[in-house]
Short mmCIF file of C-alpha atoms in Angstrom, two decimals:
data_model
loop_
_atom_site.label_atom_id
_atom_site.label_comp_id
_atom_site.label_asym_id
_atom_site.label_seq_id
_atom_site.Cartn_x
_atom_site.Cartn_y
_atom_site.Cartn_z
CA UNK Q 61 105.65 99.81 -43.67
CA UNK Q 62 104.18 96.34 -43.44
CA UNK Q 63 105.98 93.04 -43.10
CA UNK Q 64 108.15 92.53 -46.20
CA UNK Q 65 108.00 88.76 -45.95
CA UNK Q 66 105.67 87.32 -48.58
CA UNK Q 67 102.87 85.11 -47.43
CA UNK Q 68 102.61 81.51 -48.61
CA UNK Q 69 102.85 81.13 -52.37
CA UNK Q 70 102.96 78.38 -54.94
CA UNK Q 71 105.80 78.00 -57.41
CA UNK Q 72 105.37 78.35 -61.16
CA UNK Q 73 107.28 76.23 -63.67
CA UNK Q 74 109.22 79.29 -64.85
CA UNK Q 75 108.94 82.18 -62.40
CA UNK Q 76 106.88 81.98 -59.28
CA UNK Q 77 104.15 84.53 -58.72
CA UNK Q 78 106.30 86.19 -56.06
CA UNK Q 79 109.27 86.40 -58.46
CA UNK Q 80 107.07 88.02 -61.11
CA UNK Q 81 105.79 90.52 -58.55
CA UNK Q 82 109.32 91.34 -57.35
CA UNK Q 83 110.69 91.72 -60.89
CA UNK Q 84 107.75 93.89 -61.93
CA UNK Q 85 108.15 96.07 -58.85
CA UNK Q 86 111.87 96.61 -59.44
CA UNK Q 87 111.24 97.50 -63.09
CA UNK Q 88 108.53 99.96 -62.10
CA UNK Q 89 110.72 101.58 -59.44
CA UNK Q 90 113.38 102.07 -62.11
CA UNK Q 91 110.86 103.54 -64.52
CA UNK Q 92 108.62 105.61 -62.24
CA UNK Q 93 110.49 105.98 -58.94
CA UNK Q 94 109.14 104.81 -55.60
CA UNK Q 95 106.19 107.19 -55.63
CA UNK Q 96 105.01 106.00 -59.02
CA UNK Q 97 104.62 102.34 -58.08
CA UNK Q 98 101.02 101.32 -57.49
CA UNK Q 99 99.26 98.04 -56.82
CA UNK Q 100 97.50 98.33 -60.19
CA UNK Q 101 100.76 98.84 -62.11
CA UNK Q 102 102.53 96.00 -60.32
CA UNK Q 103 99.59 93.67 -60.96
CA UNK Q 104 99.49 94.61 -64.64
CA UNK Q 105 103.23 94.21 -65.24
CA UNK Q 106 103.45 90.99 -63.17
CA UNK Q 107 100.41 89.54 -64.93
CA UNK Q 108 98.49 88.89 -61.73
CA UNK Q 109 95.26 90.13 -60.19
CA UNK Q 110 95.47 92.92 -57.62
CA UNK Q 111 93.97 90.52 -55.09
CA UNK Q 112 97.00 88.28 -55.59
CA UNK Q 113 99.23 91.15 -54.46
CA UNK Q 114 97.13 91.65 -51.36
CA UNK Q 115 97.15 87.91 -50.67
CA UNK Q 116 100.95 87.74 -50.83
CA UNK Q 117 101.97 91.07 -49.30
CA UNK Q 118 99.06 93.11 -47.98
CA UNK Q 119 100.10 96.56 -49.22
CA UNK Q 120 102.37 98.40 -51.66
CA UNK Q 121 104.92 99.26 -48.96
CA UNK Q 122 105.46 95.57 -48.24
CA UNK Q 123 105.88 94.81 -51.94
CA UNK Q 124 108.44 97.60 -52.38
CA UNK Q 125 110.31 96.54 -49.23
CA UNK Q 126 110.46 92.93 -50.44
CA UNK Q 127 111.69 94.04 -53.87
CA UNK Q 128 114.43 96.22 -52.35
CA UNK Q 129 115.42 93.40 -49.99
CA UNK Q 130 115.69 90.96 -52.91
CA UNK Q 131 117.72 93.46 -54.95
CA UNK Q 132 120.09 94.04 -52.02
CA UNK Q 133 120.56 90.28 -51.46
CA UNK Q 134 121.35 89.74 -55.14
CA UNK Q 135 123.81 92.67 -55.14
CA UNK Q 136 125.59 91.33 -52.06
CA UNK Q 137 125.77 87.85 -53.59
CA UNK Q 138 127.44 89.29 -56.70
CA UNK Q 139 129.88 91.31 -54.60
CA UNK Q 140 130.76 88.30 -52.44
CA UNK Q 141 131.31 86.16 -55.54
CA UNK Q 142 133.66 88.78 -56.99
CA UNK Q 143 135.58 88.98 -53.72
CA UNK Q 144 135.99 85.19 -53.65
CA UNK Q 145 137.78 85.13 -57.01
CA UNK Q 146 140.02 88.13 -56.30
CA UNK Q 147 143.56 86.90 -55.70
CA UNK Q 148 145.05 89.71 -53.64
CA UNK Q 149 143.78 92.29 -51.16
CA UNK Q 150 144.43 94.96 -53.80
CA UNK Q 151 142.25 93.07 -56.28
CA UNK Q 152 139.49 92.93 -53.69
CA UNK Q 153 139.44 96.70 -53.49
#
């Protein structure tokens, strides 16, 4: 797998290009599984050119790795937030 860190990108007023790519990739993984995610599908769903994907990530493995990493970070953030508001050790379980 390639480096999952996106290359330099510019921010959009709503979602950045990278955010659109990540969201599209996660949706496609959910719909088609890992093996069904292609550069063409990600580009289409994200509304970007395939070259944009290559410019930001280099290959499909890097895009998938970045999407999984983002999903894991968001999941951990939610879990940590829930643990912070739990009042007792039993509530935390």
